[in-house]
Amino acid sequence: MKLSCIIPSFTLSVDTPPFSILSLAVGAALMVMTSSCEKELDFVYNDIPPMMVVDGALTPDGVSVALRCTTPMDEPMDRTPLTDASVFLDDVTSGSSVALMPDEDGNFTDARPGVVGHEYRLRILRDGGSYEMVTPMYAAVEIRSLEFNWIKMPYDNVAVLQGKFTDDATTDGDCYWVRLYRNGEIYTWAEMDDRTAEDGICTFTLMTSRQDTDEEDDDTVLVDGDVVTCTVYRISRAMHDYLEALKNGSNGPRLFTGGVCLGYFMATSPVSRSVTFRPDEIEFYE
Amino acid sequence: MFSAAVTASGAEPADTLGTRHLDEVVVTGTSAIYRVENPRPGVERLELSQLALTPAFGGECDIIRSMTLLPGVHSEGDGGGGYEVRGGSASQNLVSLDGITLYNPAHVMGIFSTFNDDALGSAVLYKGPEPAAYGGATSSVLDISLAPGDMEQYHGSATIGLLAAKIKAEGPVIRDRMSFAVAARRSYVDAFLKMVPKYRSTVMNFYDVSARLRYKPSAAHTLDATFFICHDNMAVSDIMEMRWGNIGASLRWTARASDRLTFTTTAALTHFDPRMAMDIMNDSQEMTTYIHDYALNTRIHWSIADNHAVEAGLRAGLYKVKSAEWVSGPYLERELRSLSTVSAWAEYSGHFFDRLDVNAGVRLDVSSSLTGRHFHELVSKGNGPGEDATHSRTYVDAEPRVSLHYVIDGHHGIKAGVGRHIQNLHAVRSGSTSFPFDRYALTSYAIRPETSMLYTAGYTGMTSDGTYDWSAEVYYRDMDHVYDFKDGRSTFSDIALENIILGGRGRSCGAEFMIRKNRGRLTGWLSYTLSRTQTRIDGINGGQWYNAGNDRRHDFSVTAIYSLSDRWSLSASWLYSSGTPLTAPDVKYEISGETCYYYARRNAYKTPPTHRLDIAATYTHVGPKLTYEWSFGLYNAYCRYNPYVIYFEDDASKPSGTRAVQLSMYGIIPSVSYTLKF
């Protein structure tokens, strides 16, 4: 069982980088104490009306906005795109505006790149409702290193991935979203800010796979040869708080004004770096 | 003054003062007459001799765990070391050991309490209106005293069990003048862990030591010095460490000026110092918190006449609370708060017409947040809580408390009471149970003292010979300035607590029923509590009332102790608790390929109910000089997996792609221990 999957759901969750590794201490202790008694519950969920979800990103490669609806917990995830909306991207700084059109996947897109430092507004009109979110476009960071170590935990050795990237030392309170992909599929993520940055370098630490792969879930185990890609996005404080809330088993602040909808719109310049998982070559951290 | 042992015979003087002078009380057995005649509603004197016979987790008798068999008291759940009383949370209970206030008194994240039963002399739980002498707790007071050492003879005992070993020694230092009693316990779970290769570098241990020194320079004067330390340590080599514990001491001088006038002065201090640290790949992080509590308390008891008495007192205290300090390399954030408190109180106790007991008192509290350099510090990398937070503020609160008891006849009585209580230390928890690393907020400019108004009424009765007694009580509690995290915020969100918590109201009502069998080979009790606890905080659940995290609709327990012979004693207890509120997702959605959940309301669901059967057998051999005892137990005898954590995760094998998973803490746990006494 992968610890990072458990911690966000624990009521004792403290998985909030920059104190992520302290949360590992709590999680490790809890894991020892609950290691043998797990069962699935037949859970009956409440019915609530569906809500619109916005998954929007403006990058140097253009903008893509996916609109979907929430899915009842006891039904398969509904990924059907909502295309019956009017979506606009306004460059607040320059005063320009563009209407986004749905592509063949149902995502509202435009290839024009975002400009770092400009402020952008995403406007969505759908079913009589209006939704807006404004965010500045952030510059890219530089990933300096990405390294696995085996760390001795009370229950097993765990492959811990540590990454370092540059932080804008001229500003405080910078926020980041670190996403980890396994062979191109999302594996785990964490939000963080620059409180613990040292000499302009932010460090993140994420637990991945146990060494005893028989004890690891199939969907979280890393095997020899897996390509692990780390992508770092600089994000706004509001979005950081939204992501933090998701980790803490909550909804977080509403990022869109107007009607009620979930999700976010970010304008950022993601950077990525990959490493191949070679368990026999990973050093033990002493 | 109430200072005699109470027996089931009923040959007890009129108890006009309840159970305030506890140091001299030696619990000798079940006492129906005590329960019927005690003028205060909601008082439970814990019978330690019975406690030793009830089933115990891992063979470790645990006063806190046993208390949860009483009506109106329930545990926080598996893995929670605290107990909750009448809709209050664990942090709203005052746990006092000879005047030393203890915080989070639990070992191994709540598996055991920190009290070594061998060391205890008496314990009283006040669920109803507290005597005016007590303050600082809006829910209940548990007043525990260590047993003083024997002034004439040496005694000792040693117990070895599966999880821990303990020893006790007592005897005279100066015969008839000075005695000592010391008890110590140490776990050796880590010794077993070292036998398992993958746990070899894991450290998991605890210890506690309690000691009491009594000096009687004359018949009129008694000096008691108490020392207590408990410590837990969980670690993996040099990579991770979690440790926490209380260290406390008190010095009490009791002076009897005359048969009717007694002065008692107590100085006490407590340091509760959790620390958590991790060092991975040269990235080290550390969190420390502390509660430092200093108090000087003096009280005068004046017995005006046989049926009328007055007590008055004065207490000065200082809290220093570091809600958190986070360190990582050059990064540092810290929040330190201090509060001074001065309390004056007076209480009258009277007995009228052979039928009516009255306790009426008031406590006046003055608390001031301190802002000097040594008392207040906020080192923050984020947005501070605002300039107001650095200002001092003084609160003055009155806490009136009244209890009435009407004796219908010698075997039946009705009681009623009302009491206001305030508390200046607010635990803000990320989870549903106490945790050593919870953050604590002190009353400040922005955070107001928590208040509780309790109304209670009840009936007690017994059979003429005391074989059976029973009680029924109802209560309503109204709480104000109850604090909780804002949605989405948790321990590490912000060093400035004011930025991430919200204050609101709480209310709880309930009915408690109990029946006991006190005599014969089979003794025991049955208790049932029906209750409801709700919270309303602007900013959470739309400002509407919602079920509090400690809401528990039904609590039922039955405890039986059967004396098979002079040597064998059997016992069993069965507990049932309905589910506790749970915040669970209502719908799911996907962003950037990751499943996310939406929670329409906090605490809108319930966990599955909890139930458990514990059984125990004790063999006691009493010899002329040595007594030995074998104790065998099965905790959770039918291996019920009760909920500890419930979480939701993707599962591709399910048609919905999602499953709810329950983690439990315990399966069936056998125990055996051997005790030798001399």
PDB file of C-alpha atoms in Angstrom, chain A residues 11-177:
ATOM      1  CA  THR A  11      -8.338  12.212   9.347  1.00  0.00           C
ATOM      2  CA  LEU A  12      -4.941  12.877  10.870  1.00  0.00           C
ATOM      3  CA  SER A  13      -3.697  14.101   7.559  1.00  0.00           C
ATOM      4  CA  VAL A  14      -0.792  16.486   7.725  1.00  0.00           C
ATOM      5  CA  ASP A  15       0.404  16.051   4.179  1.00  0.00           C
ATOM      6  CA  THR A  16       1.052  19.667   3.452  1.00  0.00           C
ATOM      7  CA  PRO A  17       4.462  20.382   2.039  1.00  0.00           C
ATOM      8  CA  PRO A  18       6.783  21.952   2.918  1.00  0.00           C
ATOM      9  CA  PHE A  19       6.215  19.690   5.909  1.00  0.00           C
ATOM     10  CA  SER A  20       5.573  16.642   3.797  1.00  0.00           C
ATOM     11  CA  ILE A  21       8.323  14.613   5.360  1.00  0.00           C
ATOM     12  CA  LEU A  22       6.941  15.224   8.834  1.00  0.00           C
ATOM     13  CA  SER A  23       3.667  13.843   7.561  1.00  0.00           C
ATOM     14  CA  LEU A  24       5.584  10.769   6.548  1.00  0.00           C
ATOM     15  CA  ALA A  25       6.548  10.258  10.175  1.00  0.00           C
ATOM     16  CA  VAL A  26       2.903  10.357  11.205  1.00  0.00           C
ATOM     17  CA  GLY A  27       1.858   8.175   8.327  1.00  0.00           C
ATOM     18  CA  ALA A  28       4.558   5.638   9.035  1.00  0.00           C
ATOM     19  CA  ALA A  29       3.496   5.371  12.656  1.00  0.00           C
ATOM     20  CA  LEU A  30      -0.135   4.940  11.682  1.00  0.00           C
ATOM     21  CA  MET A  31       0.752   2.398   9.075  1.00  0.00           C
ATOM     22  CA  VAL A  32       2.473   0.220  11.652  1.00  0.00           C
ATOM     23  CA  MET A  33      -0.530   0.457  13.937  1.00  0.00           C
ATOM     24  CA  THR A  34      -3.129  -0.411  11.318  1.00  0.00           C
ATOM     25  CA  SER A  35      -1.151  -2.702   9.101  1.00  0.00           C
ATOM     26  CA  SER A  36      -3.267  -5.821   9.376  1.00  0.00           C
ATOM     27  CA  CYS A  37      -6.923  -4.840   9.656  1.00  0.00           C
ATOM     28  CA  GLU A  38      -8.292  -3.458   6.393  1.00  0.00           C
ATOM     29  CA  LYS A  39     -11.689  -4.110   4.904  1.00  0.00           C
ATOM     30  CA  GLU A  40     -13.909  -2.632   2.256  1.00  0.00           C
ATOM     31  CA  LEU A  41     -17.122  -0.944   3.346  1.00  0.00           C
ATOM     32  CA  ASP A  42     -20.473  -1.126   1.650  1.00  0.00           C
ATOM     33  CA  PHE A  43     -20.972   2.604   1.715  1.00  0.00           C
ATOM     34  CA  VAL A  44     -24.222   4.361   0.852  1.00  0.00           C
ATOM     35  CA  TYR A  45     -23.667   7.856  -0.492  1.00  0.00           C
ATOM     36  CA  ASN A  46     -25.995  10.825  -0.459  1.00  0.00           C
ATOM     37  CA  ASP A  47     -27.456  12.110  -3.694  1.00  0.00           C
ATOM     38  CA  ILE A  48     -26.590  15.683  -4.613  1.00  0.00           C
ATOM     39  CA  PRO A  49     -27.128  17.537  -7.893  1.00  0.00           C
ATOM     40  CA  PRO A  50     -24.217  17.401 -10.353  1.00  0.00           C
ATOM     41  CA  MET A  51     -21.891  20.391 -10.583  1.00  0.00           C
ATOM     42  CA  MET A  52     -19.746  21.655 -13.421  1.00  0.00           C
ATOM     43  CA  VAL A  53     -16.006  21.064 -13.137  1.00  0.00           C
ATOM     44  CA  VAL A  54     -13.444  23.236 -14.905  1.00  0.00           C
ATOM     45  CA  ASP A  55      -9.986  21.897 -15.709  1.00  0.00           C
ATOM     46  CA  GLY A  56      -8.241  24.762 -17.462  1.00  0.00           C
ATOM     47  CA  ALA A  57      -4.624  25.598 -18.134  1.00  0.00           C
ATOM     48  CA  LEU A  58      -2.905  28.321 -20.120  1.00  0.00           C
ATOM     49  CA  THR A  59       0.729  27.541 -20.914  1.00  0.00           C
ATOM     50  CA  PRO A  60       3.283  28.732 -23.460  1.00  0.00           C
ATOM     51  CA  ASP A  61       1.726  26.079 -25.744  1.00  0.00           C
ATOM     52  CA  GLY A  62      -1.745  27.615 -25.630  1.00  0.00           C
ATOM     53  CA  VAL A  63      -4.884  27.176 -23.616  1.00  0.00           C
ATOM     54  CA  SER A  64      -7.035  24.105 -23.000  1.00  0.00           C
ATOM     55  CA  VAL A  65     -10.212  24.069 -20.938  1.00  0.00           C
ATOM     56  CA  ALA A  66     -12.133  20.884 -20.192  1.00  0.00           C
ATOM     57  CA  LEU A  67     -15.659  21.131 -18.802  1.00  0.00           C
ATOM     58  CA  ARG A  68     -17.275  18.107 -17.210  1.00  0.00           C
ATOM     59  CA  CYS A  69     -19.816  17.228 -14.559  1.00  0.00           C
ATOM     60  CA  THR A  70     -19.290  15.623 -11.199  1.00  0.00           C
ATOM     61  CA  THR A  71     -20.055  11.915 -10.934  1.00  0.00           C
ATOM     62  CA  PRO A  72     -21.951  10.134  -8.158  1.00  0.00           C
ATOM     63  CA  MET A  73     -19.547   8.129  -6.020  1.00  0.00           C
ATOM     64  CA  ASP A  74     -21.156   4.814  -6.868  1.00  0.00           C
ATOM     65  CA  GLU A  75     -20.981   5.306 -10.633  1.00  0.00           C
ATOM     66  CA  PRO A  76     -18.032   5.083 -13.039  1.00  0.00           C
ATOM     67  CA  MET A  77     -16.243   8.389 -13.589  1.00  0.00           C
ATOM     68  CA  ASP A  78     -18.133  10.399 -16.181  1.00  0.00           C
ATOM     69  CA  ARG A  79     -15.575  11.966 -18.509  1.00  0.00           C
ATOM     70  CA  THR A  80     -18.077  13.184 -21.065  1.00  0.00           C
ATOM     71  CA  PRO A  81     -17.041  16.714 -22.023  1.00  0.00           C
ATOM     72  CA  LEU A  82     -19.548  19.524 -21.792  1.00  0.00           C
ATOM     73  CA  THR A  83     -19.485  21.402 -25.075  1.00  0.00           C
ATOM     74  CA  ASP A  84     -22.684  23.418 -24.717  1.00  0.00           C
ATOM     75  CA  ALA A  85     -20.839  26.380 -23.225  1.00  0.00           C
ATOM     76  CA  SER A  86     -19.339  29.627 -24.427  1.00  0.00           C
ATOM     77  CA  VAL A  87     -15.778  29.976 -23.197  1.00  0.00           C
ATOM     78  CA  PHE A  88     -13.650  33.124 -23.447  1.00  0.00           C
ATOM     79  CA  LEU A  89     -10.062  33.872 -22.499  1.00  0.00           C
ATOM     80  CA  ASP A  90      -9.363  37.543 -21.803  1.00  0.00           C
ATOM     81  CA  ASP A  91      -5.846  38.944 -21.606  1.00  0.00           C
ATOM     82  CA  VAL A  92      -6.610  41.526 -18.948  1.00  0.00           C
ATOM     83  CA  THR A  93      -3.193  43.121 -19.330  1.00  0.00           C
ATOM     84  CA  SER A  94      -3.415  43.726 -23.078  1.00  0.00           C
ATOM     85  CA  GLY A  95      -7.198  43.963 -23.298  1.00  0.00           C
ATOM     86  CA  SER A  96      -7.515  41.251 -25.948  1.00  0.00           C
ATOM     87  CA  SER A  97     -10.045  38.443 -25.831  1.00  0.00           C
ATOM     88  CA  VAL A  98     -10.511  35.172 -27.640  1.00  0.00           C
ATOM     89  CA  ALA A  99     -13.472  32.808 -27.832  1.00  0.00           C
ATOM     90  CA  LEU A 100     -12.328  29.226 -27.304  1.00  0.00           C
ATOM     91  CA  MET A 101     -13.826  26.533 -29.475  1.00  0.00           C
ATOM     92  CA  PRO A 102     -14.154  22.854 -28.615  1.00  0.00           C
ATOM     93  CA  ASP A 103     -11.750  20.489 -30.362  1.00  0.00           C
ATOM     94  CA  GLU A 104     -12.435  16.870 -31.324  1.00  0.00           C
ATOM     95  CA  ASP A 105     -11.948  15.779 -27.682  1.00  0.00           C
ATOM     96  CA  GLY A 106     -14.472  18.315 -26.469  1.00  0.00           C
ATOM     97  CA  ASN A 107     -11.856  20.579 -24.876  1.00  0.00           C
ATOM     98  CA  PHE A 108     -12.026  24.326 -25.489  1.00  0.00           C
ATOM     99  CA  THR A 109      -8.644  25.275 -26.900  1.00  0.00           C
ATOM    100  CA  ASP A 110      -6.591  27.957 -28.557  1.00  0.00           C
ATOM    101  CA  ALA A 111      -2.973  27.702 -29.652  1.00  0.00           C
ATOM    102  CA  ARG A 112      -1.938  31.254 -28.783  1.00  0.00           C
ATOM    103  CA  PRO A 113       0.686  31.144 -26.007  1.00  0.00           C
ATOM    104  CA  GLY A 114       0.260  32.847 -22.698  1.00  0.00           C
ATOM    105  CA  VAL A 115       2.568  35.719 -21.891  1.00  0.00           C
ATOM    106  CA  VAL A 116       4.405  35.569 -18.594  1.00  0.00           C
ATOM    107  CA  GLY A 117       3.399  38.464 -16.360  1.00  0.00           C
ATOM    108  CA  HIS A 118       0.092  39.070 -18.071  1.00  0.00           C
ATOM    109  CA  GLU A 119      -3.147  38.596 -16.212  1.00  0.00           C
ATOM    110  CA  TYR A 120      -5.769  36.314 -17.731  1.00  0.00           C
ATOM    111  CA  ARG A 121      -9.463  35.880 -17.139  1.00  0.00           C
ATOM    112  CA  LEU A 122     -11.362  32.735 -18.057  1.00  0.00           C
ATOM    113  CA  ARG A 123     -15.076  33.303 -18.636  1.00  0.00           C
ATOM    114  CA  ILE A 124     -17.579  30.510 -19.055  1.00  0.00           C
ATOM    115  CA  LEU A 125     -21.245  30.938 -19.931  1.00  0.00           C
ATOM    116  CA  ARG A 126     -23.368  27.832 -19.639  1.00  0.00           C
ATOM    117  CA  ASP A 127     -26.989  27.029 -18.956  1.00  0.00           C
ATOM    118  CA  GLY A 128     -27.733  30.561 -17.825  1.00  0.00           C
ATOM    119  CA  GLY A 129     -24.791  30.625 -15.459  1.00  0.00           C
ATOM    120  CA  SER A 130     -21.620  32.682 -15.626  1.00  0.00           C
ATOM    121  CA  TYR A 131     -18.280  31.659 -14.136  1.00  0.00           C
ATOM    122  CA  GLU A 132     -15.051  33.689 -14.018  1.00  0.00           C
ATOM    123  CA  MET A 133     -11.550  33.292 -12.704  1.00  0.00           C
ATOM    124  CA  VAL A 134      -8.562  35.615 -13.023  1.00  0.00           C
ATOM    125  CA  THR A 135      -4.939  34.581 -12.612  1.00  0.00           C
ATOM    126  CA  PRO A 136      -1.518  35.898 -13.605  1.00  0.00           C
ATOM    127  CA  MET A 137       0.686  33.906 -15.963  1.00  0.00           C
ATOM    128  CA  TYR A 138       3.699  32.547 -14.116  1.00  0.00           C
ATOM    129  CA  ALA A 139       7.201  31.906 -15.405  1.00  0.00           C
ATOM    130  CA  ALA A 140       8.887  28.546 -15.481  1.00  0.00           C
ATOM    131  CA  VAL A 141      11.142  27.239 -12.775  1.00  0.00           C
ATOM    132  CA  GLU A 142      14.186  25.084 -13.371  1.00  0.00           C
ATOM    133  CA  ILE A 143      14.326  21.552 -12.002  1.00  0.00           C
ATOM    134  CA  ARG A 144      17.864  21.121 -10.699  1.00  0.00           C
ATOM    135  CA  SER A 145      17.785  17.510  -9.556  1.00  0.00           C
ATOM    136  CA  LEU A 146      15.601  14.441  -9.223  1.00  0.00           C
ATOM    137  CA  GLU A 147      16.862  11.498  -7.195  1.00  0.00           C
ATOM    138  CA  PHE A 148      15.532   8.293  -5.628  1.00  0.00           C
ATOM    139  CA  ASN A 149      16.817   6.890  -2.318  1.00  0.00           C
ATOM    140  CA  TRP A 150      15.673   3.892  -0.337  1.00  0.00           C
ATOM    141  CA  ILE A 151      14.544   5.058   3.070  1.00  0.00           C
ATOM    142  CA  LYS A 152      14.030   2.741   5.996  1.00  0.00           C
ATOM    143  CA  MET A 153      10.482   3.072   7.305  1.00  0.00           C
ATOM    144  CA  PRO A 154       9.086   1.083  10.229  1.00  0.00           C
ATOM    145  CA  TYR A 155       7.274  -1.303   7.919  1.00  0.00           C
ATOM    146  CA  ASP A 156       9.577  -1.538   4.890  1.00  0.00           C
ATOM    147  CA  ASN A 157      12.106   0.272   2.752  1.00  0.00           C
ATOM    148  CA  VAL A 158      10.447   2.906   0.590  1.00  0.00           C
ATOM    149  CA  ALA A 159      11.719   4.576  -2.566  1.00  0.00           C
ATOM    150  CA  VAL A 160      11.631   8.270  -1.797  1.00  0.00           C
ATOM    151  CA  LEU A 161      11.952  10.746  -4.626  1.00  0.00           C
ATOM    152  CA  GLN A 162      13.591  14.035  -3.821  1.00  0.00           C
ATOM    153  CA  GLY A 163      13.542  16.906  -6.247  1.00  0.00           C
ATOM    154  CA  LYS A 164      15.010  20.388  -6.191  1.00  0.00           C
ATOM    155  CA  PHE A 165      13.943  23.332  -8.301  1.00  0.00           C
ATOM    156  CA  THR A 166      14.585  27.040  -8.422  1.00  0.00           C
ATOM    157  CA  ASP A 167      12.429  29.514  -6.552  1.00  0.00           C
ATOM    158  CA  ASP A 168      12.067  33.195  -7.306  1.00  0.00           C
ATOM    159  CA  ALA A 169      14.044  34.545  -4.374  1.00  0.00           C
ATOM    160  CA  THR A 170      12.781  38.070  -4.963  1.00  0.00           C
ATOM    161  CA  THR A 171       9.260  37.188  -3.898  1.00  0.00           C
ATOM    162  CA  ASP A 172       7.868  35.397  -0.861  1.00  0.00           C
ATOM    163  CA  GLY A 173       4.866  33.151  -0.784  1.00  0.00           C
ATOM    164  CA  ASP A 174       5.435  31.578  -4.205  1.00  0.00           C
ATOM    165  CA  CYS A 175       3.370  28.419  -4.626  1.00  0.00           C
ATOM    166  CA  TYR A 176       3.985  25.310  -6.671  1.00  0.00           C
ATOM    167  CA  TRP A 177       2.224  22.199  -7.825  1.00  0.00           C
TER     168      TRP A 177
END
